[in-house]
XYZ file of C-alpha atoms in Angstrom:
673
model
C 0.200 0.048 -0.104
C 2.845 2.325 0.888
C 4.214 1.629 -2.563
C 1.120 2.983 -4.343
C 0.683 5.941 -2.339
C 4.592 6.740 -3.286
C 4.157 5.791 -6.719
C 1.198 8.648 -7.109
C 3.311 10.963 -4.848
C 6.260 10.751 -7.596
C 3.889 11.611 -10.479
C 2.355 14.513 -8.677
C 5.844 15.655 -8.183
C 7.057 15.092 -11.479
C 4.152 16.725 -13.280
C 5.697 14.663 -16.340
C 2.929 14.324 -19.136
C 3.418 10.718 -18.854
C 2.091 10.738 -15.184
C -0.162 13.597 -13.996
C -1.623 16.444 -15.714
C 0.419 19.601 -15.023
C -0.752 21.890 -12.767
C 0.397 25.337 -13.894
C -1.382 28.503 -12.973
C -3.570 30.410 -15.285
C -3.777 34.154 -14.075
C -7.082 34.655 -16.436
C -10.469 35.425 -14.514
C -13.590 33.661 -14.855
C -17.483 34.094 -14.180
C -19.390 31.646 -11.804
C -22.817 31.817 -10.327
C -24.986 29.797 -8.682
C -28.842 29.299 -7.585
C -29.549 32.344 -9.605
C -27.620 34.860 -7.486
C -25.618 37.409 -9.465
C -22.354 36.236 -11.169
C -18.929 36.730 -9.703
C -15.540 36.673 -10.976
C -12.845 34.259 -9.763
C -9.312 33.500 -10.693
C -9.266 30.451 -13.461
C -8.452 27.299 -11.629
C -10.498 28.172 -8.559
C -11.619 25.218 -6.644
C -15.589 24.255 -6.816
C -15.621 24.495 -2.848
C -14.035 28.021 -2.858
C -16.475 29.222 -5.062
C -19.369 27.973 -3.562
C -18.278 29.403 -0.340
C -18.795 32.931 -2.101
C -22.126 32.080 -4.394
C -24.247 30.006 -1.638
C -25.173 30.168 1.885
C -23.483 28.201 4.690
C -26.574 26.059 5.024
C -26.712 25.010 1.454
C -22.470 24.602 1.177
C -22.671 22.261 4.562
C -24.912 20.096 2.858
C -23.230 20.175 -0.191
C -21.110 16.904 -1.863
C -20.456 17.808 -5.304
C -21.269 20.113 -7.944
C -22.910 20.030 -11.462
C -20.829 22.080 -14.183
C -23.072 21.955 -16.871
C -23.512 18.214 -17.985
C -21.041 16.891 -15.383
C -21.059 16.489 -11.764
C -17.449 16.983 -10.463
C -15.490 16.857 -6.990
C -15.671 19.789 -4.821
C -11.953 19.823 -5.364
C -12.258 20.196 -9.016
C -10.442 23.278 -10.473
C -12.893 25.559 -12.414
C -11.416 26.947 -15.704
C -14.614 28.647 -17.593
C -17.458 30.571 -17.037
C -20.591 28.624 -15.761
C -23.596 28.251 -13.427
C -22.824 25.905 -10.563
C -25.585 23.510 -9.093
C -24.835 22.357 -5.489
C -25.327 18.626 -5.402
C -26.689 18.438 -1.610
C -27.615 15.431 0.589
C -31.228 15.535 -0.241
C -30.632 15.090 -3.819
C -30.789 11.726 -5.449
C -27.390 12.392 -6.897
C -25.936 13.179 -3.822
C -27.246 9.497 -2.335
C -25.354 8.193 -5.349
C -22.033 9.457 -4.464
C -22.265 8.680 -1.087
C -23.097 5.110 -2.000
C -20.157 5.124 -4.712
C -17.854 6.342 -2.006
C -18.992 3.465 0.554
C -18.082 1.418 -2.442
C -14.636 2.269 -2.139
C -14.090 2.420 1.570
C -15.309 -1.289 1.928
C -12.622 -2.120 -1.027
C -9.977 -0.226 0.926
C -10.923 -2.357 3.976
C -11.231 -5.694 2.423
C -7.845 -4.988 0.858
C -6.294 -3.938 4.510
C -7.915 -7.022 6.260
C -6.840 -9.465 3.023
C -3.641 -8.234 1.821
C -2.367 -8.582 -1.731
C -4.325 -12.174 -1.928
C -7.458 -10.016 -2.849
C -8.073 -9.042 -6.301
C -10.517 -6.232 -6.859
C -12.869 -5.671 -9.555
C -15.635 -2.935 -9.888
C -17.818 -1.140 -7.295
C -20.559 0.925 -8.384
C -23.953 2.472 -6.683
C -26.833 0.920 -7.690
C -30.586 1.746 -6.908
C -30.616 0.793 -3.146
C -26.834 0.956 -2.261
C -23.530 -0.399 -3.631
C -21.614 -3.335 -4.364
C -17.837 -4.111 -5.006
C -16.629 -7.354 -6.637
C -13.690 -9.387 -5.442
C -11.545 -12.561 -6.281
C -10.501 -14.249 -2.991
C -9.772 -17.670 -2.623
C -11.451 -17.584 0.509
C -15.154 -17.541 0.572
C -16.993 -14.514 2.014
C -19.921 -14.833 4.171
C -22.234 -12.685 6.137
C -20.267 -13.710 9.307
C -17.243 -11.604 7.833
C -19.442 -8.447 7.368
C -19.006 -7.406 11.144
C -15.220 -7.450 10.692
C -15.155 -5.697 7.180
C -17.522 -3.167 8.765
C -15.304 -2.592 11.745
C -12.437 -1.707 9.557
C -14.561 0.581 7.527
C -15.350 2.557 10.715
C -11.556 2.894 11.264
C -11.302 4.405 7.962
C -14.070 6.409 8.198
C -12.933 7.673 11.545
C -9.820 9.416 9.862
C -11.807 11.454 7.655
C -9.238 10.967 4.871
C -10.197 13.149 1.914
C -10.915 11.498 -1.510
C -7.954 12.534 -3.600
C -8.570 12.615 -7.406
C -5.338 12.527 -9.561
C -5.176 12.418 -13.339
C -2.596 9.902 -14.764
C -1.488 8.545 -17.958
C -3.046 5.275 -18.838
C 0.218 3.429 -19.717
C 1.383 4.633 -15.957
C -2.069 3.351 -14.503
C -1.234 -0.147 -16.073
C 2.034 0.092 -14.568
C 0.969 0.618 -11.258
C -1.909 -2.007 -10.958
C 0.217 -4.470 -12.621
C 2.743 -4.160 -9.840
C 0.041 -4.470 -7.535
C -0.889 -7.856 -8.983
C -4.439 -6.254 -9.902
C -5.471 -8.182 -13.190
C -8.971 -6.932 -13.410
C -8.313 -3.201 -13.091
C -5.369 -3.892 -15.665
C -7.877 -5.530 -18.217
C -10.373 -2.528 -17.474
C -7.645 0.130 -18.516
C -6.778 -1.723 -21.509
C -10.222 -1.784 -22.469
C -10.605 2.091 -21.766
C -8.127 3.283 -24.403
C -7.528 6.835 -24.518
C -4.102 8.642 -22.889
C -5.401 9.574 -19.628
C -7.478 8.307 -16.553
C -8.256 9.266 -13.216
C -7.419 7.606 -9.811
C -8.951 8.184 -6.469
C -6.703 8.049 -3.097
C -8.325 7.307 -0.007
C -4.954 7.205 2.584
C -2.726 4.777 0.978
C -5.549 2.680 -1.158
C -5.760 3.726 -4.614
C -8.387 2.821 -7.274
C -9.445 3.356 -10.711
C -12.529 5.349 -10.844
C -14.054 8.337 -13.099
C -15.875 9.739 -9.552
C -17.234 12.145 -8.211
C -16.825 11.237 -4.452
C -17.518 12.895 -0.988
C -15.111 15.380 -0.320
C -14.003 12.888 2.407
C -14.486 9.491 4.115
C -15.923 11.238 7.462
C -19.316 11.771 5.749
C -20.286 8.110 5.511
C -21.856 7.618 8.751
C -24.914 5.199 8.286
C -23.885 2.122 6.198
C -24.627 -1.706 6.407
C -23.241 -4.658 4.328
C -26.143 -6.632 3.463
C -25.366 -9.731 1.329
C -22.954 -11.823 -0.584
C -23.581 -13.337 -4.009
C -21.561 -14.673 -7.022
C -21.023 -12.503 -10.255
C -19.401 -13.620 -13.177
C -16.605 -10.868 -14.318
C -18.411 -8.397 -16.687
C -21.223 -10.804 -16.678
C -19.702 -13.238 -18.782
C -20.611 -17.066 -17.657
C -17.319 -17.995 -19.437
C -15.091 -15.478 -16.916
C -14.342 -16.294 -13.532
C -17.049 -16.401 -10.825
C -16.358 -13.304 -8.366
C -17.679 -12.487 -4.941
C -20.053 -9.502 -4.894
C -20.540 -8.026 -1.154
C -23.712 -5.670 -1.410
C -24.309 -2.963 0.686
C -26.503 0.163 1.295
C -25.424 3.796 2.939
C -27.666 7.015 3.735
C -26.552 9.870 5.080
C -28.426 9.588 8.461
C -28.883 6.479 10.567
C -32.687 7.145 10.821
C -33.052 6.293 6.632
C -30.586 3.487 7.326
C -32.705 1.974 9.937
C -35.939 2.607 7.878
C -34.295 0.962 5.051
C -33.232 -2.139 7.142
C -36.599 -2.565 8.390
C -37.866 -2.551 5.129
C -35.191 -5.203 3.896
C -36.295 -7.435 6.868
C -39.886 -6.925 5.929
C -39.247 -7.754 2.299
C -37.510 -11.369 3.510
C -40.858 -12.123 5.171
C -42.866 -10.906 1.930
C -40.626 -12.733 -0.736
C -43.252 -14.077 -3.063
C -40.982 -17.015 -3.596
C -41.278 -18.087 -0.134
C -44.967 -17.249 0.249
C -45.614 -19.032 -3.158
C -44.241 -22.321 -2.101
C -46.071 -22.054 1.693
C -49.367 -21.013 0.215
C -49.098 -23.550 -2.650
C -49.660 -20.867 -5.388
C -46.936 -21.850 -7.941
C -44.190 -23.959 -8.319
C -40.802 -24.092 -10.749
C -39.559 -27.355 -11.679
C -35.996 -28.232 -12.841
C -37.493 -30.928 -15.107
C -39.895 -28.439 -16.884
C -37.099 -25.670 -17.131
C -35.987 -22.254 -15.489
C -38.119 -19.552 -15.705
C -41.369 -21.354 -16.639
C -44.075 -21.483 -13.956
C -46.479 -24.152 -13.147
C -49.666 -22.552 -11.728
C -51.308 -24.651 -8.554
C -54.636 -24.821 -8.175
C -54.887 -21.744 -5.607
C -52.372 -19.601 -7.889
C -54.475 -20.306 -10.666
C -57.922 -19.619 -9.219
C -56.298 -16.215 -8.067
C -55.103 -15.798 -11.525
C -58.623 -16.421 -12.899
C -59.969 -13.945 -10.620
C -57.333 -11.070 -12.140
C -58.144 -12.298 -15.691
C -61.717 -12.273 -15.227
C -61.956 -8.659 -13.711
C -59.416 -7.372 -16.370
C -61.731 -8.849 -19.008
C -64.625 -7.228 -17.610
C -63.266 -4.029 -17.192
C -61.961 -3.821 -20.776
C -65.266 -4.766 -22.105
C -66.697 -1.738 -20.222
C -64.029 0.669 -21.575
C -65.259 -0.673 -24.970
C -62.211 -2.842 -25.765
C -62.372 -5.850 -27.938
C -60.892 -9.187 -26.823
C -58.648 -11.028 -29.479
C -56.680 -13.970 -29.349
C -53.375 -15.040 -31.272
C -51.024 -18.044 -31.518
C -47.886 -18.655 -29.693
C -45.450 -18.725 -32.812
C -45.498 -17.123 -36.025
C -43.077 -17.399 -39.465
C -39.714 -15.853 -38.932
C -40.140 -13.348 -41.808
C -43.117 -11.664 -39.777
C -40.680 -10.897 -37.160
C -38.071 -9.375 -39.929
C -40.787 -7.367 -40.953
C -41.661 -5.989 -37.561
C -38.005 -5.446 -36.778
C -37.958 -7.744 -33.647
C -35.065 -9.778 -35.211
C -32.779 -6.666 -35.864
C -33.559 -4.848 -32.416
C -34.834 -7.705 -30.303
C -33.206 -10.817 -31.579
C -30.743 -11.484 -28.720
C -34.044 -11.713 -26.102
C -35.884 -14.221 -28.524
C -35.485 -17.985 -28.643
C -33.963 -19.725 -31.463
C -36.107 -20.598 -34.567
C -38.280 -23.658 -34.915
C -37.993 -25.557 -38.514
C -41.580 -26.702 -39.559
C -41.618 -28.300 -42.942
C -38.707 -26.392 -44.153
C -40.124 -23.225 -42.967
C -38.597 -21.373 -39.822
C -41.070 -20.258 -37.141
C -40.361 -18.117 -34.134
C -41.906 -17.985 -30.291
C -43.495 -14.723 -30.173
C -41.524 -12.409 -27.885
C -44.445 -9.858 -28.511
C -48.250 -10.015 -29.635
C -48.053 -6.727 -31.261
C -47.367 -8.267 -35.053
C -50.417 -10.428 -34.484
C -52.787 -7.572 -33.758
C -51.757 -6.072 -36.821
C -52.242 -9.179 -38.676
C -56.114 -8.875 -37.425
C -56.057 -5.128 -38.563
C -55.082 -6.421 -42.333
C -57.650 -8.992 -42.364
C -59.810 -6.103 -43.953
C -60.055 -2.785 -45.425
C -60.388 -0.310 -42.577
C -62.208 3.169 -42.440
C -61.698 6.399 -40.302
C -65.515 5.389 -38.906
C -64.146 2.720 -37.028
C -61.606 4.344 -34.927
C -60.441 4.133 -32.499
C -59.970 0.450 -32.793
C -59.308 -1.175 -29.159
C -58.104 -4.364 -29.075
C -56.837 -6.456 -25.888
C -55.299 -9.927 -25.259
C -53.966 -11.652 -22.372
C -51.211 -12.969 -24.737
C -48.416 -15.555 -23.185
C -44.872 -14.417 -24.862
C -41.572 -16.111 -24.630
C -38.328 -14.274 -24.305
C -34.832 -15.513 -23.447
C -33.387 -14.686 -19.855
C -30.140 -15.994 -18.798
C -30.637 -18.496 -15.937
C -28.841 -15.987 -13.472
C -31.033 -13.171 -14.270
C -34.254 -15.289 -13.523
C -36.102 -14.588 -10.032
C -39.170 -16.116 -9.138
C -42.284 -14.657 -11.008
C -40.403 -11.209 -11.624
C -38.021 -12.364 -14.189
C -39.095 -15.423 -16.227
C -38.815 -16.880 -19.840
C -42.583 -17.275 -20.444
C -44.948 -14.667 -19.159
C -48.537 -13.521 -19.944
C -49.040 -9.699 -20.968
C -52.329 -7.771 -20.300
C -51.750 -6.440 -23.663
C -53.763 -4.059 -25.597
C -52.994 -2.180 -28.992
C -55.111 1.072 -29.911
C -55.219 2.087 -33.650
C -56.265 5.864 -33.844
C -56.247 8.803 -36.276
C -53.667 11.409 -35.318
C -56.530 13.928 -33.955
C -57.525 11.088 -31.539
C -53.975 9.887 -30.274
C -54.138 12.855 -27.042
C -57.734 11.511 -25.897
C -56.855 8.095 -26.174
C -53.773 8.122 -24.115
C -56.005 10.307 -21.484
C -58.496 6.977 -21.193
C -55.558 4.669 -20.932
C -54.508 6.514 -18.063
C -57.995 6.751 -16.297
C -58.351 2.978 -17.050
C -55.034 2.262 -15.884
C -55.483 4.379 -12.573
C -58.430 2.554 -11.719
C -57.279 -1.069 -12.431
C -54.255 0.008 -10.022
C -56.511 1.169 -7.412
C -58.769 -1.581 -7.377
C -55.680 -3.754 -6.770
C -54.767 -1.426 -3.783
C -52.128 0.348 -5.148
C -52.529 4.121 -4.703
C -48.940 5.309 -4.680
C -47.069 5.397 -7.909
C -44.324 7.678 -9.821
C -44.797 8.470 -13.257
C -41.979 8.849 -15.951
C -42.065 10.211 -19.619
C -39.642 8.678 -21.284
C -38.183 10.499 -24.696
C -36.262 9.912 -27.830
C -33.483 7.474 -27.476
C -30.049 7.787 -29.316
C -30.798 5.325 -31.743
C -34.370 5.243 -32.928
C -36.599 5.021 -36.335
C -39.111 7.242 -37.518
C -39.297 11.118 -38.509
C -38.693 13.530 -35.624
C -41.806 14.995 -36.417
C -43.712 11.796 -35.469
C -41.560 11.726 -32.356
C -42.576 15.212 -31.272
C -46.071 15.020 -32.371
C -46.565 11.631 -29.857
C -44.447 12.897 -27.203
C -46.343 16.241 -26.964
C -49.643 14.012 -27.093
C -48.412 11.795 -23.803
C -47.319 14.978 -22.131
C -50.793 16.716 -22.717
C -52.613 13.607 -21.520
C -50.494 13.566 -18.181
C -51.291 16.939 -17.760
C -55.286 16.722 -18.353
C -55.237 14.053 -15.924
C -53.283 16.023 -13.509
C -50.353 13.612 -13.024
C -46.942 14.794 -11.963
C -44.388 12.968 -13.912
C -40.603 13.416 -14.524
C -38.938 13.358 -17.907
C -36.900 10.444 -18.559
C -34.575 11.447 -21.236
C -33.423 9.188 -23.988
C -35.130 6.236 -22.112
C -37.978 5.622 -24.855
C -38.348 2.571 -27.279
C -36.657 2.801 -30.290
C -39.965 3.326 -32.220
C -41.599 5.941 -30.196
C -41.648 7.789 -26.796
C -43.504 5.971 -23.797
C -45.237 6.507 -20.064
C -44.091 4.637 -17.571
C -45.888 3.924 -14.144
C -44.208 2.329 -11.092
C -46.298 1.467 -8.419
C -45.232 1.664 -4.846
C -46.229 -1.314 -2.474
C -47.146 -1.257 1.140
C -43.257 -0.767 2.421
C -42.334 1.787 -0.217
C -40.615 -0.261 -2.878
C -41.267 0.963 -6.382
C -42.135 -1.723 -9.327
C -42.338 -1.006 -13.141
C -45.824 -2.371 -14.130
C -47.713 -0.272 -16.573
C -46.410 1.195 -20.006
C -48.179 3.156 -22.794
C -46.235 3.481 -25.902
C -46.738 5.529 -29.259
C -45.794 3.874 -32.105
C -45.571 5.067 -35.940
C -42.818 2.525 -36.918
C -44.852 -0.735 -37.004
C -47.791 0.769 -38.982
C -45.275 2.008 -41.685
C -43.299 -1.400 -41.559
C -46.413 -3.528 -42.193
C -48.234 -0.711 -44.451
C -51.375 -0.137 -42.563
C -53.940 2.164 -43.919
C -57.545 3.317 -43.645
C -59.623 5.258 -45.864
C -60.167 8.768 -44.675
C -63.234 11.056 -45.248
C -61.410 12.266 -48.362
C -61.373 8.818 -49.949
C -57.787 8.382 -49.585
C -55.347 5.750 -47.906
C -54.006 7.164 -44.435
C -51.636 5.557 -41.900
C -52.915 4.929 -38.646
C -51.202 5.320 -35.436
C -50.523 2.298 -32.841
C -50.640 2.558 -29.195
C -48.941 -0.243 -27.188
C -50.370 -0.616 -23.701
C -49.950 -2.678 -20.717
C -51.540 -2.010 -17.442
C -50.250 -4.659 -15.040
C -47.027 -5.253 -17.142
C -47.469 -9.281 -17.128
C -49.584 -11.424 -14.967
C -46.517 -13.193 -13.239
C -44.902 -10.289 -12.304
C -47.929 -8.511 -11.402
C -49.041 -11.747 -9.182
C -45.746 -11.375 -7.393
C -45.769 -7.913 -6.519
C -49.261 -8.482 -5.356
C -48.039 -11.241 -3.060
C -45.432 -9.420 -1.439
C -47.755 -6.049 -1.220
C -50.202 -8.051 0.900
C -47.569 -10.726 2.214
C -50.030 -13.345 0.933
C -52.822 -12.156 2.786
C -55.131 -11.235 -0.133
C -57.962 -9.188 0.425
C -61.635 -10.919 0.362
C -62.156 -10.431 -3.307
C -58.616 -11.921 -4.366
C -58.207 -14.605 -1.587
C -58.342 -17.842 -3.209
C -59.822 -19.262 -0.232
C -62.269 -17.162 1.279
C -63.237 -19.693 4.116
C -61.966 -22.846 5.336
C -64.657 -25.221 7.331
C -63.306 -27.067 10.354
C -64.782 -29.365 12.630
C -64.371 -30.294 16.073
C -65.195 -33.837 16.381
C -66.378 -36.555 13.540
C -70.039 -36.011 14.836
C -70.145 -32.939 12.717
C -69.019 -34.479 9.509
C -72.118 -34.394 7.594
C -72.753 -31.068 8.871
C -69.654 -29.702 7.445
C -70.656 -31.330 4.163
C -74.116 -29.346 4.252
C -72.228 -26.020 5.077
C -69.713 -26.592 2.449
C -72.188 -27.288 -0.278
C -74.146 -24.130 0.688
C -71.292 -21.605 0.457
C -70.014 -23.396 -2.786
C -73.365 -23.129 -4.322
C -73.595 -19.440 -3.285
C -70.067 -18.646 -4.796
C -68.088 -18.612 -2.065
C -64.454 -19.767 -2.413
C -64.748 -22.375 0.497
C -62.352 -25.501 1.586
C -62.974 -28.298 4.467
C -60.587 -29.474 6.816
C -62.321 -32.401 8.545
C -59.222 -34.002 9.509
C -58.782 -35.840 12.903
C -57.013 -33.237 14.432
C -57.402 -30.915 17.341
C -59.170 -27.834 16.585
C -56.342 -25.413 17.795
C -53.902 -27.119 15.228
C -56.513 -26.653 12.536
C -56.654 -22.777 13.294
C -53.147 -22.500 13.404
C -52.541 -23.883 10.088
C -55.493 -21.772 8.450
C -53.789 -18.771 9.781
C -50.494 -19.799 8.309
C -52.506 -20.268 4.934
C -53.808 -16.541 5.545
C -57.537 -17.899 4.977
C -59.816 -14.851 5.974
C -62.273 -16.698 7.674
C -62.226 -20.104 9.902
C -65.656 -21.452 10.067
C -65.848 -23.515 13.056
C -68.456 -25.822 13.839
C -69.268 -28.002 16.825
C -72.487 -29.813 18.463
C -73.904 -26.555 19.441
C -73.386 -24.936 15.983
C -75.027 -27.987 14.298
C -78.101 -28.025 16.695
C -78.808 -24.381 15.991
C -77.879 -24.571 12.171
C -75.213 -21.769 12.775
C -71.306 -21.417 12.467
C -68.715 -19.796 14.707
C -66.451 -17.365 12.448
C -62.642 -16.725 13.417
C -60.924 -13.929 11.495
C -57.438 -14.417 10.370
C -56.057 -11.628 12.655
C -57.574 -13.843 15.640
C -61.031 -11.770 16.199
C -63.854 -13.903 16.940
C -67.475 -13.186 15.625
C -70.812 -13.929 17.069
C -72.453 -17.111 16.040
C -74.345 -16.716 12.748
C -76.600 -18.537 10.208
C -75.199 -19.817 7.020
C -77.219 -17.353 5.035
C -75.796 -14.413 7.245
C -72.000 -15.756 6.606
C -72.622 -15.785 2.976
C -74.058 -12.143 3.133
C -70.981 -11.277 5.125
C -68.317 -12.678 2.656
C -70.174 -11.272 -0.350
C -70.197 -7.576 1.232
C -66.742 -7.944 2.275
C -65.556 -9.237 -1.021
C -67.228 -6.179 -2.632
C -65.910 -3.589 0.083
C -62.021 -5.150 -0.090
C -61.844 -4.172 -3.892
C -60.275 -0.604 -4.585
C -62.408 2.566 -5.909
C -64.056 1.972 -9.257
C -65.219 4.118 -11.548
C -67.411 4.197 -14.594
C -66.033 4.243 -18.244
C -64.164 7.502 -19.345
């Protein structure tokens, strides 16, 4: 470690072009401003931190960890050499939290190298959505038992309040440095980066390759926790070495960390894979294949409830149901562009009678086929077709995750064909139905994003501008706050994404609305306008739940398996006290089932407390208990899954109660827009 520090120090002193960039003084002045204040003059090369002292209040400055200069975010220690407006990056901002977590990854790597010495090879360590990770190559296997030791060393490093020192170094010199230190992963990264210069960051005697930015000093890292360890192939390539990835998270205050750790523990309890097995909802079997879901009776029943509601609501909102095959000739996917733009996510083709077919990754070309079955008139528009269509997409085994990431799934798909003047109103109606569906399932909080034109796209700028404006106006008309996500649209058009928030605050991508001029053009779609001439329709792709599998998984975790009455696959379980009530159990069962109550019976020769306990673990809303007293009175006693006991009631009263609670448990509904 000392030699690393000495190596960089020599480069700093030399000023050699083969080492660090020369820091000669420039006497010119530059004009800087911040937060709308009047510009001030500074010597060229002034450090960002020094400039902020003159431009913003002490309160803002104390909360600032970096600064945005134009499109770039730089360290507070960065010299500024041109005029501009400075935006402080504070601890309240998402960018500030990302910088904290990125810095935490480096501190963790520092601690691991200190503890395991030259034996450990370091790879990469970025910030991620909910924390950070760093990949290591080590002969020994890390386990959660090692976390306490690593965290203790991190605390010692943090207590030093050492600054993050950025230096710019010639690429060749950096390669020499990391070769001498036996760090092959860093060397490979440097060789692939190319270019003449790269940047290094140093904490004490630990030097790492990084673009930054980072915190001013490590002492700002006060609330962190290492959370888990997993395997990860180097650079995501299964043919490369398997590294060990240590995950962690960090916040600017202990309260936020405590809240996150509580959420993490709660998420473990709610894991849909765990609950799916315990509640016998679905299973995945090696003999069938990874990422392919087998729905068990209770899961299939719950899925049917979702599907029936979905179909009924679409009928009420003037959609028509269509149904399409699972495969199509490969030529169709060439015409649609999926083979060019989406080929790596598609399964291999299937040869049938010397003709190549393809498992469908999407439903849209099939709906286009229905459109082209005859000539269309402007009087038919808008045309709204919906389908619960099962699609197949190739996902690497390591990326599969229960119901959330699978290889075969059913999209709640719909495509609307409309005239240009109808576009905004159709998007508004989709939003209206979208929010109704989400609220019915119990999701009232969501984040909305408007994704704009990406770097690689098809179609004219005029069409992109027209469709982006229509999406924006529909959002504003609906009164929805949204965030623009620049460059994140799909290649054929802009889109609206809605991420729902579950009961513990996690965001899940489900709903999407996408405008498409590309496919109508590729498939030469047309309709006869009022002028008697052919015109090209606009196509809207739309999914409200995203996929049934993913939505099912989110629902399971949102409710922790205790589904509301209208969704509960089993609404009531009848249990006898002794065998004397067996015939009465059958009678109650038949009456409830005839009334549409989803019911099962537990007439095993077990103690009642045991049966109640099992029903509670199965999260059954109503435990219907019958003994001699209930049988004689023609009544039942009901115990709720939260442990509350209700007064004895007649079977008719029980049926009414289940029906009323089922209706009340659905979120708010609306009439068609």
